[in-house]
Structures are given as C-alpha cells and as structure tokens.
Amino acid sequence: MAGYSVTVDRLIDAFGRLPGVGAKTAERLAHHLLKCPAEEALALADAIRDVRDRVRHCETCFHLTEAEHPRCGICRDPRRDASVVCVVEQPRDLLALEKAGTFQGVYHVLLGRLAPLQGMGPDQLTLPALEARVRSGTIQELIMATNPNLEGDGTALLVATRLADTGVPITRLARGIASGSVLEFANKEMLADAINGRQRF
C-alpha cells in the first residue's frame, strides 16, 4: 500500500507516539508543518531542542527548572514555608495548585504514581528523596495531593506507611462536593468522599 514519502511517514510516526495523539491527528500535524511557513516549523524544532537541552528536574523537589538553576523558583523563594511540603504526582499537578494561589509551602513531585499494570512501582518514583527530606527534621507537615483515584490513593498510602515512624503529620487534600455545585449533579464517589470527610460545623 502506497504511503507518503519516507520522511513524512517518519514524522507522522513520531507524532503518533505522543500521548493522546492518534493516527489522524498525527497526520494532520504533519501536514500542518508541511504547509506552514518554514520559520514556524523550525521554531517548533528549536523549542523542542531547547526543552531537551535546558530543562531538567529541580534537585530538591523534582519540579522543572532551567539548566542554570539546580533548584526551581519555588524552592529558591524565601517567602515560601519550607517546613510544609505538598506531594504531587507530576509537575502539571503542582502548576494546578499554584494557580489556586493559596498554598504557600513547597512541593515534592513524585514523577508518577503506583501503577503496576503500567510498570510503575516504588522504584520509579522519587520516594528516596522525599524520605530524605522528611527525615532531615525540617519538615513539619506533609500534604498528600496525589490524584483521588485507586493509584493515587495507593501511592499516598505507601508514602504514609514508609514515613509513619517519623512523627511528621501527614494530611490528605479534602475531597467531596465542590463549592458552588449542586448535590443532584454530584456522582456517588464525590458524595461518599463528602460524607466520609465531613467536618464540624
């Protein structure tokens, strides 16, 4: 069966390996690059190269940082409370919490979650670095902000179990009914979380 040229097929295949990009989307992206001005396509190539060359993980929390800084901007910020650490799965989760603008502590990015079926076990996470931070004696609270699903809950339980002997309080993000929502539109998992996590009025 005839295809495109070898170079175009290789580009489509490369796009198709990106998460969430199917065969049709990969083909559309390749055709867009063929039609757009050369400087736009080359700017994309330069941006990809720069990300690979310059961006790495913070040596403290594993968030993303530019190559010239071993620590990210949040870890370097003297206004942040370094004694309160919020544990998230990915840098994008950290950014979502930062957009809320209420948390003034620091973070620890696990770079994944326990997902045995996808080959993600404790050894693939940044757990040793988290344990070292907590056992250093400078942490007063650990907030588990892993996703509220089976894998996220399992990851939070693993962290809590491994650090139970430290005496550091470990809390979990509240779950349940969002402010401004209506009960009749909440699913049963949200309602169960809201009932189980109820607070004194």
PDB file of C-alpha atoms in Angstrom:
ATOM      1  CA  MET A   1       0.000   0.000   0.000  1.00  0.00           C
ATOM      2  CA  ALA A   2       1.383   3.366  -1.059  1.00  0.00           C
ATOM      3  CA  GLY A   3       2.136   5.915   1.649  1.00  0.00           C
ATOM      4  CA  TYR A   4       3.727   9.313   1.851  1.00  0.00           C
ATOM      5  CA  SER A   5       7.426   9.792   1.408  1.00  0.00           C
ATOM      6  CA  VAL A   6       9.720   8.106   3.934  1.00  0.00           C
ATOM      7  CA  THR A   7      10.412  11.440   5.657  1.00  0.00           C
ATOM      8  CA  VAL A   8       6.731  12.354   6.018  1.00  0.00           C
ATOM      9  CA  ASP A   9       5.859   8.849   7.228  1.00  0.00           C
ATOM     10  CA  ARG A  10       8.608   9.133   9.838  1.00  0.00           C
ATOM     11  CA  LEU A  11       7.208  12.487  11.031  1.00  0.00           C
ATOM     12  CA  ILE A  12       3.676  11.079  11.277  1.00  0.00           C
ATOM     13  CA  ASP A  13       5.021   8.105  13.205  1.00  0.00           C
ATOM     14  CA  ALA A  14       6.870  10.445  15.598  1.00  0.00           C
ATOM     15  CA  PHE A  15       3.721  12.499  16.267  1.00  0.00           C
ATOM     16  CA  GLY A  16       1.714   9.293  16.709  1.00  0.00           C
ATOM     17  CA  ARG A  17       3.956   8.232  19.595  1.00  0.00           C
ATOM     18  CA  LEU A  18       2.962  11.322  21.602  1.00  0.00           C
ATOM     19  CA  PRO A  19       0.382  10.684  24.356  1.00  0.00           C
ATOM     20  CA  GLY A  20      -3.171  11.385  23.265  1.00  0.00           C
ATOM     21  CA  VAL A  21      -2.273  11.752  19.579  1.00  0.00           C
ATOM     22  CA  GLY A  22      -3.978   9.260  17.307  1.00  0.00           C
ATOM     23  CA  ALA A  23      -3.159   8.371  13.711  1.00  0.00           C
ATOM     24  CA  LYS A  24      -5.444  11.026  12.151  1.00  0.00           C
ATOM     25  CA  THR A  25      -4.184  13.800  14.439  1.00  0.00           C
ATOM     26  CA  ALA A  26      -0.580  12.795  13.737  1.00  0.00           C
ATOM     27  CA  GLU A  27      -1.279  13.025  10.009  1.00  0.00           C
ATOM     28  CA  ARG A  28      -2.931  16.461  10.384  1.00  0.00           C
ATOM     29  CA  LEU A  29       0.028  17.767  12.419  1.00  0.00           C
ATOM     30  CA  ALA A  30       2.482  16.564   9.794  1.00  0.00           C
ATOM     31  CA  HIS A  31       0.504  18.232   7.009  1.00  0.00           C
ATOM     32  CA  HIS A  32       0.304  21.443   9.034  1.00  0.00           C
ATOM     33  CA  LEU A  33       4.097  21.528   9.277  1.00  0.00           C
ATOM     34  CA  LEU A  34       4.366  20.972   5.539  1.00  0.00           C
ATOM     35  CA  LYS A  35       2.024  23.905   4.804  1.00  0.00           C
ATOM     36  CA  CYS A  36       3.132  26.424   7.444  1.00  0.00           C
ATOM     37  CA  PRO A  37       5.980  28.909   6.893  1.00  0.00           C
ATOM     38  CA  ALA A  38       9.420  27.388   7.305  1.00  0.00           C
ATOM     39  CA  GLU A  39      10.257  29.669  10.243  1.00  0.00           C
ATOM     40  CA  GLU A  40       7.205  28.416  12.179  1.00  0.00           C
ATOM     41  CA  ALA A  41       8.197  24.770  11.683  1.00  0.00           C
ATOM     42  CA  LEU A  42      11.819  25.468  12.583  1.00  0.00           C
ATOM     43  CA  ALA A  43      10.724  27.455  15.670  1.00  0.00           C
ATOM     44  CA  LEU A  44       8.899  24.323  16.856  1.00  0.00           C
ATOM     45  CA  ALA A  45      12.019  22.233  16.259  1.00  0.00           C
ATOM     46  CA  ASP A  46      14.132  24.784  18.183  1.00  0.00           C
ATOM     47  CA  ALA A  47      11.659  24.815  21.084  1.00  0.00           C
ATOM     48  CA  ILE A  48      11.812  21.024  21.343  1.00  0.00           C
ATOM     49  CA  ARG A  49      15.615  21.083  21.219  1.00  0.00           C
ATOM     50  CA  ASP A  50      15.788  23.820  23.890  1.00  0.00           C
ATOM     51  CA  VAL A  51      13.476  21.898  26.219  1.00  0.00           C
ATOM     52  CA  ARG A  52      15.609  18.787  25.907  1.00  0.00           C
ATOM     53  CA  ASP A  53      18.864  20.712  26.364  1.00  0.00           C
ATOM     54  CA  ARG A  54      17.939  23.231  29.063  1.00  0.00           C
ATOM     55  CA  VAL A  55      15.100  21.882  31.219  1.00  0.00           C
ATOM     56  CA  ARG A  56      15.697  19.354  33.974  1.00  0.00           C
ATOM     57  CA  HIS A  57      14.307  18.428  37.372  1.00  0.00           C
ATOM     58  CA  CYS A  58      14.936  20.506  40.494  1.00  0.00           C
ATOM     59  CA  GLU A  59      17.462  18.783  42.750  1.00  0.00           C
ATOM     60  CA  THR A  60      15.197  19.338  45.779  1.00  0.00           C
ATOM     61  CA  CYS A  61      11.580  18.848  44.694  1.00  0.00           C
ATOM     62  CA  PHE A  62      11.856  17.434  41.125  1.00  0.00           C
ATOM     63  CA  HIS A  63       9.765  20.220  39.582  1.00  0.00           C
ATOM     64  CA  LEU A  64      11.050  21.553  36.261  1.00  0.00           C
ATOM     65  CA  THR A  65      13.837  24.118  36.202  1.00  0.00           C
ATOM     66  CA  GLU A  66      16.164  25.695  33.671  1.00  0.00           C
ATOM     67  CA  ALA A  67      19.637  24.172  33.412  1.00  0.00           C
ATOM     68  CA  GLU A  68      21.424  27.141  35.011  1.00  0.00           C
ATOM     69  CA  HIS A  69      19.466  26.675  38.266  1.00  0.00           C
ATOM     70  CA  PRO A  70      19.837  23.400  40.192  1.00  0.00           C
ATOM     71  CA  ARG A  71      16.727  24.358  42.229  1.00  0.00           C
ATOM     72  CA  CYS A  72      13.386  25.576  40.897  1.00  0.00           C
ATOM     73  CA  GLY A  73      11.975  29.039  41.548  1.00  0.00           C
ATOM     74  CA  ILE A  74       9.600  27.777  44.252  1.00  0.00           C
ATOM     75  CA  CYS A  75      12.384  26.091  46.242  1.00  0.00           C
ATOM     76  CA  ARG A  76      14.536  29.225  45.921  1.00  0.00           C
ATOM     77  CA  ASP A  77      11.744  31.570  47.048  1.00  0.00           C
ATOM     78  CA  PRO A  78      12.488  32.721  50.639  1.00  0.00           C
ATOM     79  CA  ARG A  79       8.822  33.664  51.131  1.00  0.00           C
ATOM     80  CA  ARG A  80       7.707  30.026  50.906  1.00  0.00           C
ATOM     81  CA  ASP A  81       7.287  27.919  54.059  1.00  0.00           C
ATOM     82  CA  ALA A  82       9.832  25.137  53.509  1.00  0.00           C
ATOM     83  CA  SER A  83       8.503  23.188  56.519  1.00  0.00           C
ATOM     84  CA  VAL A  84       5.221  22.304  54.753  1.00  0.00           C
ATOM     85  CA  VAL A  85       5.617  20.006  51.740  1.00  0.00           C
ATOM     86  CA  CYS A  86       2.815  19.193  49.319  1.00  0.00           C
ATOM     87  CA  VAL A  87       3.379  15.900  47.476  1.00  0.00           C
ATOM     88  CA  VAL A  88       2.063  15.716  43.895  1.00  0.00           C
ATOM     89  CA  GLU A  89       2.372  13.197  41.093  1.00  0.00           C
ATOM     90  CA  GLN A  90       3.523  15.406  38.206  1.00  0.00           C
ATOM     91  CA  PRO A  91       4.737  18.972  37.561  1.00  0.00           C
ATOM     92  CA  ARG A  92       1.371  19.767  35.941  1.00  0.00           C
ATOM     93  CA  ASP A  93      -0.352  18.959  39.273  1.00  0.00           C
ATOM     94  CA  LEU A  94       1.975  21.420  41.015  1.00  0.00           C
ATOM     95  CA  LEU A  95       1.061  24.102  38.479  1.00  0.00           C
ATOM     96  CA  ALA A  96      -2.657  23.458  39.023  1.00  0.00           C
ATOM     97  CA  LEU A  97      -2.233  24.031  42.770  1.00  0.00           C
ATOM     98  CA  GLU A  98      -0.128  27.134  42.157  1.00  0.00           C
ATOM     99  CA  LYS A  99      -2.901  28.621  40.003  1.00  0.00           C
ATOM    100  CA  ALA A 100      -5.212  28.455  43.027  1.00  0.00           C
ATOM    101  CA  GLY A 101      -2.795  30.848  44.749  1.00  0.00           C
ATOM    102  CA  THR A 102      -3.471  29.703  48.329  1.00  0.00           C
ATOM    103  CA  PHE A 103      -0.655  27.278  49.150  1.00  0.00           C
ATOM    104  CA  GLN A 104       2.500  28.971  50.445  1.00  0.00           C
ATOM    105  CA  GLY A 105       4.601  25.908  51.250  1.00  0.00           C
ATOM    106  CA  VAL A 106       6.864  23.930  48.935  1.00  0.00           C
ATOM    107  CA  TYR A 107       6.378  20.785  46.882  1.00  0.00           C
ATOM    108  CA  HIS A 108       7.718  17.333  46.133  1.00  0.00           C
ATOM    109  CA  VAL A 109       6.992  15.840  42.707  1.00  0.00           C
ATOM    110  CA  LEU A 110       6.922  12.028  42.629  1.00  0.00           C
ATOM    111  CA  LEU A 111       7.167  11.931  38.807  1.00  0.00           C
ATOM    112  CA  GLY A 112       4.452   9.295  38.691  1.00  0.00           C
ATOM    113  CA  ARG A 113       2.202   7.144  40.827  1.00  0.00           C
ATOM    114  CA  LEU A 114       1.964   3.484  41.704  1.00  0.00           C
ATOM    115  CA  ALA A 115       0.547   1.747  38.638  1.00  0.00           C
ATOM    116  CA  PRO A 116       1.812  -1.855  38.488  1.00  0.00           C
ATOM    117  CA  LEU A 117      -0.040  -2.601  35.243  1.00  0.00           C
ATOM    118  CA  GLN A 118       1.899   0.211  33.547  1.00  0.00           C
ATOM    119  CA  GLY A 119       5.183  -0.883  35.119  1.00  0.00           C
ATOM    120  CA  MET A 120       5.266   1.972  37.664  1.00  0.00           C
ATOM    121  CA  GLY A 121       6.433   0.712  41.033  1.00  0.00           C
ATOM    122  CA  PRO A 122       8.010   2.458  44.036  1.00  0.00           C
ATOM    123  CA  ASP A 123      11.447   2.310  42.384  1.00  0.00           C
ATOM    124  CA  GLN A 124      10.267   4.558  39.537  1.00  0.00           C
ATOM    125  CA  LEU A 125       9.146   7.312  41.925  1.00  0.00           C
ATOM    126  CA  THR A 126      11.239   9.915  43.764  1.00  0.00           C
ATOM    127  CA  LEU A 127      10.425   8.334  47.136  1.00  0.00           C
ATOM    128  CA  PRO A 128      14.019   8.103  48.445  1.00  0.00           C
ATOM    129  CA  ALA A 129      14.483  11.864  48.025  1.00  0.00           C
ATOM    130  CA  LEU A 130      11.144  12.530  49.749  1.00  0.00           C
ATOM    131  CA  GLU A 131      12.089  10.263  52.646  1.00  0.00           C
ATOM    132  CA  ALA A 132      15.434  12.048  52.997  1.00  0.00           C
ATOM    133  CA  ARG A 133      13.679  15.435  53.122  1.00  0.00           C
ATOM    134  CA  VAL A 134      11.245  14.303  55.798  1.00  0.00           C
ATOM    135  CA  ARG A 135      13.883  12.517  57.879  1.00  0.00           C
ATOM    136  CA  SER A 136      16.117  15.607  57.805  1.00  0.00           C
ATOM    137  CA  GLY A 137      13.983  17.038  60.605  1.00  0.00           C
ATOM    138  CA  THR A 138      12.991  20.249  58.820  1.00  0.00           C
ATOM    139  CA  ILE A 139       9.508  19.159  57.672  1.00  0.00           C
ATOM    140  CA  GLN A 140       6.550  19.849  59.974  1.00  0.00           C
ATOM    141  CA  GLU A 141       3.727  18.666  57.705  1.00  0.00           C
ATOM    142  CA  LEU A 142       3.389  16.530  54.595  1.00  0.00           C
ATOM    143  CA  ILE A 143       0.290  17.119  52.460  1.00  0.00           C
ATOM    144  CA  MET A 144      -0.577  14.248  50.138  1.00  0.00           C
ATOM    145  CA  ALA A 145      -2.054  15.736  46.949  1.00  0.00           C
ATOM    146  CA  THR A 146      -1.979  12.653  44.738  1.00  0.00           C
ATOM    147  CA  ASN A 147      -4.974  12.201  42.452  1.00  0.00           C
ATOM    148  CA  PRO A 148      -8.183  10.930  44.099  1.00  0.00           C
ATOM    149  CA  ASN A 149      -8.272   7.540  42.384  1.00  0.00           C
ATOM    150  CA  LEU A 150      -7.099   3.997  43.111  1.00  0.00           C
ATOM    151  CA  GLU A 151      -3.489   4.590  42.042  1.00  0.00           C
ATOM    152  CA  GLY A 152      -3.249   7.985  43.736  1.00  0.00           C
ATOM    153  CA  ASP A 153      -4.693   6.652  46.982  1.00  0.00           C
ATOM    154  CA  GLY A 154      -2.334   3.674  46.859  1.00  0.00           C
ATOM    155  CA  THR A 155       0.628   5.996  46.348  1.00  0.00           C
ATOM    156  CA  ALA A 156      -0.441   8.191  49.279  1.00  0.00           C
ATOM    157  CA  LEU A 157      -0.819   5.107  51.484  1.00  0.00           C
ATOM    158  CA  LEU A 158       2.662   3.886  50.530  1.00  0.00           C
ATOM    159  CA  VAL A 159       4.210   7.252  51.422  1.00  0.00           C
ATOM    160  CA  ALA A 160       2.311   7.421  54.721  1.00  0.00           C
ATOM    161  CA  THR A 161       3.386   3.874  55.622  1.00  0.00           C
ATOM    162  CA  ARG A 162       7.055   4.483  54.836  1.00  0.00           C
ATOM    163  CA  LEU A 163       7.131   7.697  56.866  1.00  0.00           C
ATOM    164  CA  ALA A 164       4.891   6.641  59.753  1.00  0.00           C
ATOM    165  CA  ASP A 165       7.846   6.331  62.134  1.00  0.00           C
ATOM    166  CA  THR A 166       8.989   9.934  61.596  1.00  0.00           C
ATOM    167  CA  GLY A 167       6.193  11.511  63.629  1.00  0.00           C
ATOM    168  CA  VAL A 168       5.629  14.116  60.885  1.00  0.00           C
ATOM    169  CA  PRO A 169       1.881  14.796  60.459  1.00  0.00           C
ATOM    170  CA  ILE A 170       0.663  13.554  57.075  1.00  0.00           C
ATOM    171  CA  THR A 171      -2.556  15.084  55.767  1.00  0.00           C
ATOM    172  CA  ARG A 172      -4.607  14.477  52.627  1.00  0.00           C
ATOM    173  CA  LEU A 173      -6.380  17.007  50.419  1.00  0.00           C
ATOM    174  CA  ALA A 174     -10.078  17.295  51.255  1.00  0.00           C
ATOM    175  CA  ARG A 175     -12.479  15.722  48.808  1.00  0.00           C
ATOM    176  CA  GLY A 176     -16.172  15.845  48.130  1.00  0.00           C
ATOM    177  CA  ILE A 177     -18.644  18.454  46.950  1.00  0.00           C
ATOM    178  CA  ALA A 178     -17.099  21.491  45.308  1.00  0.00           C
ATOM    179  CA  SER A 179     -18.195  24.961  46.378  1.00  0.00           C
ATOM    180  CA  GLY A 180     -20.999  26.279  44.202  1.00  0.00           C
ATOM    181  CA  SER A 181     -22.043  22.836  42.962  1.00  0.00           C
ATOM    182  CA  VAL A 182     -25.439  21.131  43.288  1.00  0.00           C
ATOM    183  CA  LEU A 183     -25.888  17.811  45.113  1.00  0.00           C
ATOM    184  CA  GLU A 184     -28.087  16.240  42.466  1.00  0.00           C
ATOM    185  CA  PHE A 185     -25.284  16.526  39.879  1.00  0.00           C
ATOM    186  CA  ALA A 186     -22.560  15.015  42.083  1.00  0.00           C
ATOM    187  CA  ASN A 187     -21.545  11.426  41.366  1.00  0.00           C
ATOM    188  CA  LYS A 188     -21.630   8.758  44.065  1.00  0.00           C
ATOM    189  CA  GLU A 189     -17.843   8.870  44.635  1.00  0.00           C
ATOM    190  CA  MET A 190     -17.960  12.620  45.299  1.00  0.00           C
ATOM    191  CA  LEU A 191     -20.877  12.187  47.668  1.00  0.00           C
ATOM    192  CA  ALA A 192     -19.156   9.328  49.518  1.00  0.00           C
ATOM    193  CA  ASP A 193     -15.984  11.421  49.934  1.00  0.00           C
ATOM    194  CA  ALA A 194     -18.057  14.356  51.180  1.00  0.00           C
ATOM    195  CA  ILE A 195     -19.864  12.233  53.783  1.00  0.00           C
ATOM    196  CA  ASN A 196     -16.717  10.445  54.971  1.00  0.00           C
ATOM    197  CA  GLY A 197     -14.706  13.668  55.132  1.00  0.00           C
ATOM    198  CA  ARG A 198     -17.380  15.771  56.829  1.00  0.00           C
ATOM    199  CA  GLN A 199     -16.228  18.454  59.278  1.00  0.00           C
ATOM    200  CA  ARG A 200     -17.738  20.005  62.408  1.00  0.00           C
ATOM    201  CA  PHE A 201     -19.992  22.953  61.516  1.00  0.00           C
TER     202      PHE A 201
END
